Amino acid sequence: MTAGPVRRTVVVGGDHVAAICALALKRALDPIGVEVVLVRTPNNRMAAEVCATLPGVANLHRLIGLRDKAVYGLCQAVPVMGREFDGWSEKPFLLGYDAFQPAINDVDFIQFWSAARHKGLDVPLEYFSPGAVAARQGKIGQGEKEGRWRRPLSGLHVDAAAYASLLWEGCRKAGVEIIETNALKVVQGRSGIASLALAPDRQVVADLYVDATGSERRLIGHFGFEKWRAWFPSDIRFSASLSAPSPPPAYSRFVAVEDGWIGLLPLQDRLVAIGHLRARDRDVYALVRHYLVQISGQEPATLEWREFAPGRLAHSWRGNVVAMGDSAVCLEQLAPAELQLVQIALSTLVAFWPVDSDAMPEARAFNAAFEEHLFQVRDFQLAHFTRSTRAGDYWESVRAAPVPGSLAHRQQLFAARGVVPVTGEHSFGPGDWSAVLAGTGIVPAHSDPATNRTSESEQIEKFQHLLKLVASEVRSMPTMSEFLVRTGGTR
Amino acid sequence: MQPPLRVLIIGGGTAGWMTAAALAARIPQTRRDLRLVESEAIGTVGVGEATLPHIRAFNEDIGIVESEMMSRTAATFKLGIEFENWGAPGKRYIHPFGAHGKPMGGIGFHHFWHRVRHRSEVADLGEYSLAIAACRAGKFEFPAVEQDTLRSTFDYAYHFDASLYAKFLRSLAECGGVARTEGRCVEVLRESESGDISGIRMDNDDIIEADLFIDCTGFRSSLLGDTLGVGWEDWSQWLPCDRAWAVASEPLDQPPPFTRSIARDAGWQWQIPLQTRTGNGLIYSSRFIDDESAREALLCNLPSHSVGEPRQLRFTPGRRRDNWSRNCIGIGLASGFLEPLESTSIYLIQIAIQNLLSLFPNPRCDPALVNEFNRRMNLEYDRIRDFLILHYYANSRAEPLWTHCRDMLVPPSLEAKIGLFLHRGAVPRHAEGLFSPPSWVSLFFGQGLEPSAVHPLATGMDEERIAEVLSAMHDEIARDVAAMSDHGTIVRDYAQALS
């Protein structure tokens, strides 16, 4: 006996994440007549905030019908080819958004690279990454496929507030009912939320509720929230505006400092400084200003901060509520994976869209699938911290925390033999992992003996060929300015 | 350069020679020193005459020419496995190496089929699989390379003589520099400090030392089990069969392009068609039938005259807790045993070899490599275990073995899979391990499980339209099958067995 299909879903939240959820669900579920309502609460994001994404956002935009022209024209969008990490380990390194090198005679490139490192090669892995090289040279790749060579794609930075406006507009056009309110009371029922009471006498009833209210978790609550403070000791996150370099750099930069880290993310009209710091009882403004001046030589034009509590809900789908974005998992913004996780959660939700509004055993499968992704994203970020050689209280406390078994295994396996386990679902492929682990200073102790099937002279020739290929690939890419003109950027 | 790693393979059955041939082909001579010891006095089990499509990549990797391999091993093609009387007496289904239909809008085909299955013009699910249709018609053709046609929606494997396959691989391995020593290992020697294995003593008192030991000693597991004491995870609570009779019979005039698996009162019977003979066996539970009756049941149900006397095998289903311990790796039956219901024995050997190659130690067995190897292998075993258990669990037969199976508690991992299928027709999708969604689809429906609902997105298309799509697909399959060759003919033309 079933109570019938899910006919109505309500998304609650005030930022771009809420709007993406509403729009994506509307587009995916419209063919089966599911009504999508967006209860739009005030946007609690910081004014200057930037939304940074991995290249996969292009797929999301296709799914929700967002056109590049609008994103570049209205959201100060800047494409980026990678992220530079400075001050974390011994040497800075740039993680390109491709991290893919062709195999040599069926053996992974990383095996040849680590063998060559032991023979004295002093060329960092990033030199073989078209994404990283393009990033350094201010060039933008657009991801066309050409033979065995997959060209790099760009990630994206957008002004979060403008992005949210654009998405709301998309919701309206797509037929999402939008209710604006801040007065919101959850009415609990027998096995989940029965309705939302909106002031003064309005009620919204749905079969399934999506909590996209960020770390407030206004629908799902904080029950079962696992704190990750031992791994990520920052207690505040901030966002500040600095003046824009022209043209904007084609990568973001993450600088480790004594109390945490600062990221510099270009938009068309400004450079946004974000960061996570352990401020404790200190004057946050003075602390942030101190680091910004130190790193950029600039006084911030605007500066806002929020308290930060990293962690995740043990079950992001409970009863008839699904948490999305920061409601489900609160991570530092070191890897721009927030939207990636939202995208994964949405596609998993659609894949497990409940068949019965009264009983949703799909939650278990959803939670298991989502957990695999979010642990991997957490580990990917944490890899930077656990390998840092910096001195100071903050860094010592990070290193004192026991590394999660999943990450320790990855690091040890890579250190032993340059192998990255492909476990379950993943947001970061073996190439990304190799790049980040090598970037944090791990050189595999041994390489695949199959590398010896390729003679040393052929190996050298292949390396030189690859470097040339990367160079010519990058030469053919447009510059940042050319790219922005072509895509309708405002600068 | 690193000194070559001394690898000693103990045991020369299918597992031993597959390992030897693959290591010889993939690891350059300068980096390895390969030796295999075997005794002609010790018989091999010769597991798995039926294979899975993965074997093709393995063969290709070590430079095997398909037609040559097939004629040397008396092989036929295989497009799937037919299960008869499994879910219920009189029912039959084929687990094909391929999909049923095509997904629509990202939603699995079976959801759409399930919605319209009550309509008179809609056929059984199996009728929408090209591989199954080819099996039923006794036809075979190589799959198309172009991805957009139905003719690319299936894959194939082989039935072959495993002992001839091992012999063929031996010739390749020896050409590739593998040294073979005839004789029996009578003692395994260990380093006093580390406890690692240092060498083995042969029956002529020779001592053979090595850095890495591959235990291919079959059920005995002389190194991994006996010497290192790695425990056995016993799965007989879920897989009740513990014995088998095996016998060859005359070849069939028309060898079908599929393996047959027929459920019997207290077990099940296999039929594997080779060019030169038919492999037969009855797997049974000694709790529910005595040996002599089982032997009788096999001999009374052969598809052709028997050749020779039946041989008995005894086993405990399960796996070693670890397949790699210290400097010793178990491959084949030394690492675990799962009955050949889904032809997974050779697959498990192949996967162990692939994992060994990608984690080849150098020279120390770093714990990270060992842990990763064990993680991968345990996952493979556990996934296959669940898949096999479902064959036993989901049945409506009346005999004591089957009622026992129907009442057993299945592992929680399987229980969750069954629950989600019954609730909404969802099938497991894993990034690692054997059995993709199409396999689960054939198993769930084949064993008679029925979901109470389908994916909500499959309700967006109206029934008329679905029925039209299905009808067109059915016609296309019929046309494709009609254009295929007769299986027996194509085998003879392509790779006639060496006499």
JSON list of C-alpha atoms in Angstrom, two decimals, chain B residues 24-136:
[
{"chain": "B", "resi": 24, "resn": "ALA", "atom": "CA", "xyz": [56.47, -12.76, -18.34]},
{"chain": "B", "resi": 25, "resn": "ALA", "atom": "CA", "xyz": [54.58, -10.66, -20.87]},
{"chain": "B", "resi": 26, "resn": "ARG", "atom": "CA", "xyz": [54.15, -7.50, -18.81]},
{"chain": "B", "resi": 27, "resn": "ILE", "atom": "CA", "xyz": [57.31, -7.20, -16.72]},
{"chain": "B", "resi": 28, "resn": "PRO", "atom": "CA", "xyz": [60.58, -6.79, -18.56]},
{"chain": "B", "resi": 29, "resn": "GLN", "atom": "CA", "xyz": [63.14, -9.55, -18.13]},
{"chain": "B", "resi": 30, "resn": "THR", "atom": "CA", "xyz": [65.62, -7.22, -16.46]},
{"chain": "B", "resi": 31, "resn": "ARG", "atom": "CA", "xyz": [63.20, -6.66, -13.60]},
{"chain": "B", "resi": 32, "resn": "ARG", "atom": "CA", "xyz": [62.09, -10.18, -12.79]},
{"chain": "B", "resi": 33, "resn": "ASP", "atom": "CA", "xyz": [63.34, -13.71, -12.41]},
{"chain": "B", "resi": 34, "resn": "LEU", "atom": "CA", "xyz": [60.35, -16.03, -12.84]},
{"chain": "B", "resi": 35, "resn": "ARG", "atom": "CA", "xyz": [60.21, -19.66, -11.86]},
{"chain": "B", "resi": 36, "resn": "LEU", "atom": "CA", "xyz": [57.29, -22.05, -11.59]},
{"chain": "B", "resi": 37, "resn": "VAL", "atom": "CA", "xyz": [57.44, -25.34, -9.77]},
{"chain": "B", "resi": 38, "resn": "GLU", "atom": "CA", "xyz": [54.90, -28.05, -10.39]},
{"chain": "B", "resi": 39, "resn": "SER", "atom": "CA", "xyz": [54.68, -31.76, -10.11]},
{"chain": "B", "resi": 40, "resn": "GLU", "atom": "CA", "xyz": [53.15, -33.87, -12.79]},
{"chain": "B", "resi": 41, "resn": "ALA", "atom": "CA", "xyz": [52.18, -36.24, -9.99]},
{"chain": "B", "resi": 42, "resn": "ILE", "atom": "CA", "xyz": [49.79, -33.70, -8.50]},
{"chain": "B", "resi": 43, "resn": "GLY", "atom": "CA", "xyz": [46.59, -33.31, -10.46]},
{"chain": "B", "resi": 44, "resn": "THR", "atom": "CA", "xyz": [45.02, -29.93, -11.11]},
{"chain": "B", "resi": 45, "resn": "VAL", "atom": "CA", "xyz": [41.38, -29.10, -10.57]},
{"chain": "B", "resi": 46, "resn": "GLY", "atom": "CA", "xyz": [41.23, -27.42, -13.96]},
{"chain": "B", "resi": 47, "resn": "VAL", "atom": "CA", "xyz": [38.62, -24.98, -12.75]},
{"chain": "B", "resi": 48, "resn": "GLY", "atom": "CA", "xyz": [36.27, -23.04, -14.90]},
{"chain": "B", "resi": 49, "resn": "GLU", "atom": "CA", "xyz": [35.92, -24.18, -18.41]},
{"chain": "B", "resi": 50, "resn": "ALA", "atom": "CA", "xyz": [33.46, -21.36, -18.86]},
{"chain": "B", "resi": 51, "resn": "THR", "atom": "CA", "xyz": [34.78, -17.81, -18.80]},
{"chain": "B", "resi": 52, "resn": "LEU", "atom": "CA", "xyz": [33.59, -14.21, -18.70]},
{"chain": "B", "resi": 53, "resn": "PRO", "atom": "CA", "xyz": [34.24, -11.58, -21.40]},
{"chain": "B", "resi": 54, "resn": "HIS", "atom": "CA", "xyz": [37.05, -10.05, -19.32]},
{"chain": "B", "resi": 55, "resn": "ILE", "atom": "CA", "xyz": [39.29, -12.94, -20.40]},
{"chain": "B", "resi": 56, "resn": "ARG", "atom": "CA", "xyz": [39.59, -11.35, -23.84]},
{"chain": "B", "resi": 57, "resn": "ALA", "atom": "CA", "xyz": [41.44, -8.32, -22.50]},
{"chain": "B", "resi": 58, "resn": "PHE", "atom": "CA", "xyz": [43.74, -10.60, -20.52]},
{"chain": "B", "resi": 59, "resn": "ASN", "atom": "CA", "xyz": [44.56, -12.64, -23.60]},
{"chain": "B", "resi": 60, "resn": "GLU", "atom": "CA", "xyz": [45.10, -9.57, -25.70]},
{"chain": "B", "resi": 61, "resn": "ASP", "atom": "CA", "xyz": [47.43, -8.08, -23.10]},
{"chain": "B", "resi": 62, "resn": "ILE", "atom": "CA", "xyz": [49.72, -11.07, -23.23]},
{"chain": "B", "resi": 63, "resn": "GLY", "atom": "CA", "xyz": [49.69, -11.21, -27.00]},
{"chain": "B", "resi": 64, "resn": "ILE", "atom": "CA", "xyz": [47.41, -14.19, -27.58]},
{"chain": "B", "resi": 65, "resn": "VAL", "atom": "CA", "xyz": [45.81, -14.56, -31.01]},
{"chain": "B", "resi": 66, "resn": "GLU", "atom": "CA", "xyz": [42.18, -15.45, -30.41]},
{"chain": "B", "resi": 67, "resn": "SER", "atom": "CA", "xyz": [41.67, -18.00, -33.18]},
{"chain": "B", "resi": 68, "resn": "GLU", "atom": "CA", "xyz": [44.90, -19.81, -32.27]},
{"chain": "B", "resi": 69, "resn": "MET", "atom": "CA", "xyz": [43.93, -19.95, -28.61]},
{"chain": "B", "resi": 70, "resn": "MET", "atom": "CA", "xyz": [40.47, -21.23, -29.50]},
{"chain": "B", "resi": 71, "resn": "SER", "atom": "CA", "xyz": [41.67, -24.01, -31.74]},
{"chain": "B", "resi": 72, "resn": "ARG", "atom": "CA", "xyz": [44.32, -25.10, -29.23]},
{"chain": "B", "resi": 73, "resn": "THR", "atom": "CA", "xyz": [41.79, -25.23, -26.39]},
{"chain": "B", "resi": 74, "resn": "ALA", "atom": "CA", "xyz": [38.82, -26.65, -28.36]},
{"chain": "B", "resi": 75, "resn": "ALA", "atom": "CA", "xyz": [36.92, -23.49, -27.48]},
{"chain": "B", "resi": 76, "resn": "THR", "atom": "CA", "xyz": [33.44, -22.37, -28.41]},
{"chain": "B", "resi": 77, "resn": "PHE", "atom": "CA", "xyz": [31.91, -18.94, -28.02]},
{"chain": "B", "resi": 78, "resn": "LYS", "atom": "CA", "xyz": [29.80, -17.99, -25.05]},
{"chain": "B", "resi": 79, "resn": "LEU", "atom": "CA", "xyz": [27.14, -15.25, -24.94]},
{"chain": "B", "resi": 80, "resn": "GLY", "atom": "CA", "xyz": [25.69, -15.95, -21.52]},
{"chain": "B", "resi": 81, "resn": "ILE", "atom": "CA", "xyz": [24.50, -18.55, -19.04]},
{"chain": "B", "resi": 82, "resn": "GLU", "atom": "CA", "xyz": [21.11, -20.19, -19.10]},
{"chain": "B", "resi": 83, "resn": "PHE", "atom": "CA", "xyz": [19.48, -20.87, -15.75]},
{"chain": "B", "resi": 84, "resn": "GLU", "atom": "CA", "xyz": [16.83, -23.54, -15.83]},
{"chain": "B", "resi": 85, "resn": "ASN", "atom": "CA", "xyz": [14.46, -24.41, -12.97]},
{"chain": "B", "resi": 86, "resn": "TRP", "atom": "CA", "xyz": [16.19, -21.89, -10.69]},
{"chain": "B", "resi": 87, "resn": "GLY", "atom": "CA", "xyz": [13.62, -19.40, -9.51]},
{"chain": "B", "resi": 88, "resn": "ALA", "atom": "CA", "xyz": [10.86, -21.97, -9.96]},
{"chain": "B", "resi": 89, "resn": "PRO", "atom": "CA", "xyz": [10.55, -25.40, -11.63]},
{"chain": "B", "resi": 90, "resn": "GLY", "atom": "CA", "xyz": [9.98, -25.10, -15.37]},
{"chain": "B", "resi": 91, "resn": "LYS", "atom": "CA", "xyz": [11.27, -21.51, -15.57]},
{"chain": "B", "resi": 92, "resn": "ARG", "atom": "CA", "xyz": [14.33, -20.54, -17.49]},
{"chain": "B", "resi": 93, "resn": "TYR", "atom": "CA", "xyz": [16.25, -17.35, -18.14]},
{"chain": "B", "resi": 94, "resn": "ILE", "atom": "CA", "xyz": [19.57, -16.34, -19.60]},
{"chain": "B", "resi": 95, "resn": "HIS", "atom": "CA", "xyz": [22.07, -14.07, -17.92]},
{"chain": "B", "resi": 96, "resn": "PRO", "atom": "CA", "xyz": [23.47, -12.48, -21.09]},
{"chain": "B", "resi": 97, "resn": "PHE", "atom": "CA", "xyz": [26.81, -10.80, -21.64]},
{"chain": "B", "resi": 98, "resn": "GLY", "atom": "CA", "xyz": [25.02, -7.66, -22.60]},
{"chain": "B", "resi": 99, "resn": "ALA", "atom": "CA", "xyz": [22.15, -5.35, -21.95]},
{"chain": "B", "resi": 100, "resn": "HIS", "atom": "CA", "xyz": [18.42, -5.74, -22.18]},
{"chain": "B", "resi": 101, "resn": "GLY", "atom": "CA", "xyz": [17.24, -3.02, -24.54]},
{"chain": "B", "resi": 102, "resn": "LYS", "atom": "CA", "xyz": [18.65, 0.46, -24.23]},
{"chain": "B", "resi": 103, "resn": "PRO", "atom": "CA", "xyz": [18.22, 3.06, -21.48]},
{"chain": "B", "resi": 104, "resn": "MET", "atom": "CA", "xyz": [15.84, 5.90, -22.30]},
{"chain": "B", "resi": 105, "resn": "GLY", "atom": "CA", "xyz": [16.56, 9.37, -20.95]},
{"chain": "B", "resi": 106, "resn": "GLY", "atom": "CA", "xyz": [19.14, 7.87, -18.60]},
{"chain": "B", "resi": 107, "resn": "ILE", "atom": "CA", "xyz": [16.60, 5.47, -17.06]},
{"chain": "B", "resi": 108, "resn": "GLY", "atom": "CA", "xyz": [17.19, 1.74, -17.35]},
{"chain": "B", "resi": 109, "resn": "PHE", "atom": "CA", "xyz": [15.21, -0.12, -20.01]},
{"chain": "B", "resi": 110, "resn": "HIS", "atom": "CA", "xyz": [13.74, -2.60, -17.53]},
{"chain": "B", "resi": 111, "resn": "HIS", "atom": "CA", "xyz": [11.72, 0.16, -15.84]},
{"chain": "B", "resi": 112, "resn": "PHE", "atom": "CA", "xyz": [9.90, 0.88, -19.10]},
{"chain": "B", "resi": 113, "resn": "TRP", "atom": "CA", "xyz": [9.46, -2.78, -19.90]},
{"chain": "B", "resi": 114, "resn": "HIS", "atom": "CA", "xyz": [8.04, -3.44, -16.45]},
{"chain": "B", "resi": 115, "resn": "ARG", "atom": "CA", "xyz": [5.41, -0.76, -16.96]},
{"chain": "B", "resi": 116, "resn": "VAL", "atom": "CA", "xyz": [4.03, -2.35, -20.11]},
{"chain": "B", "resi": 117, "resn": "ARG", "atom": "CA", "xyz": [4.79, -6.03, -19.52]},
{"chain": "B", "resi": 118, "resn": "HIS", "atom": "CA", "xyz": [1.07, -6.82, -18.97]},
{"chain": "B", "resi": 119, "resn": "ARG", "atom": "CA", "xyz": [0.24, -5.89, -22.56]},
{"chain": "B", "resi": 120, "resn": "SER", "atom": "CA", "xyz": [-0.28, -8.77, -24.92]},
{"chain": "B", "resi": 121, "resn": "GLU", "atom": "CA", "xyz": [2.17, -7.51, -27.55]},
{"chain": "B", "resi": 122, "resn": "VAL", "atom": "CA", "xyz": [4.97, -7.17, -25.01]},
{"chain": "B", "resi": 123, "resn": "ALA", "atom": "CA", "xyz": [7.34, -10.13, -24.76]},
{"chain": "B", "resi": 124, "resn": "ASP", "atom": "CA", "xyz": [9.51, -11.45, -21.94]},
{"chain": "B", "resi": 125, "resn": "LEU", "atom": "CA", "xyz": [12.35, -9.19, -20.85]},
{"chain": "B", "resi": 126, "resn": "GLY", "atom": "CA", "xyz": [14.90, -11.57, -22.40]},
{"chain": "B", "resi": 127, "resn": "GLU", "atom": "CA", "xyz": [13.38, -11.02, -25.83]},
{"chain": "B", "resi": 128, "resn": "TYR", "atom": "CA", "xyz": [14.83, -7.50, -25.83]},
{"chain": "B", "resi": 129, "resn": "SER", "atom": "CA", "xyz": [18.40, -8.71, -25.47]},
{"chain": "B", "resi": 130, "resn": "LEU", "atom": "CA", "xyz": [20.32, -9.43, -28.64]},
{"chain": "B", "resi": 131, "resn": "ALA", "atom": "CA", "xyz": [22.69, -11.76, -26.79]},
{"chain": "B", "resi": 132, "resn": "ILE", "atom": "CA", "xyz": [19.80, -13.80, -25.44]},
{"chain": "B", "resi": 133, "resn": "ALA", "atom": "CA", "xyz": [18.05, -13.94, -28.79]},
{"chain": "B", "resi": 134, "resn": "ALA", "atom": "CA", "xyz": [21.29, -15.18, -30.36]},
{"chain": "B", "resi": 135, "resn": "CYS", "atom": "CA", "xyz": [21.62, -17.83, -27.62]},
{"chain": "B", "resi": 136, "resn": "ARG", "atom": "CA", "xyz": [18.09, -19.06, -28.24]}
]
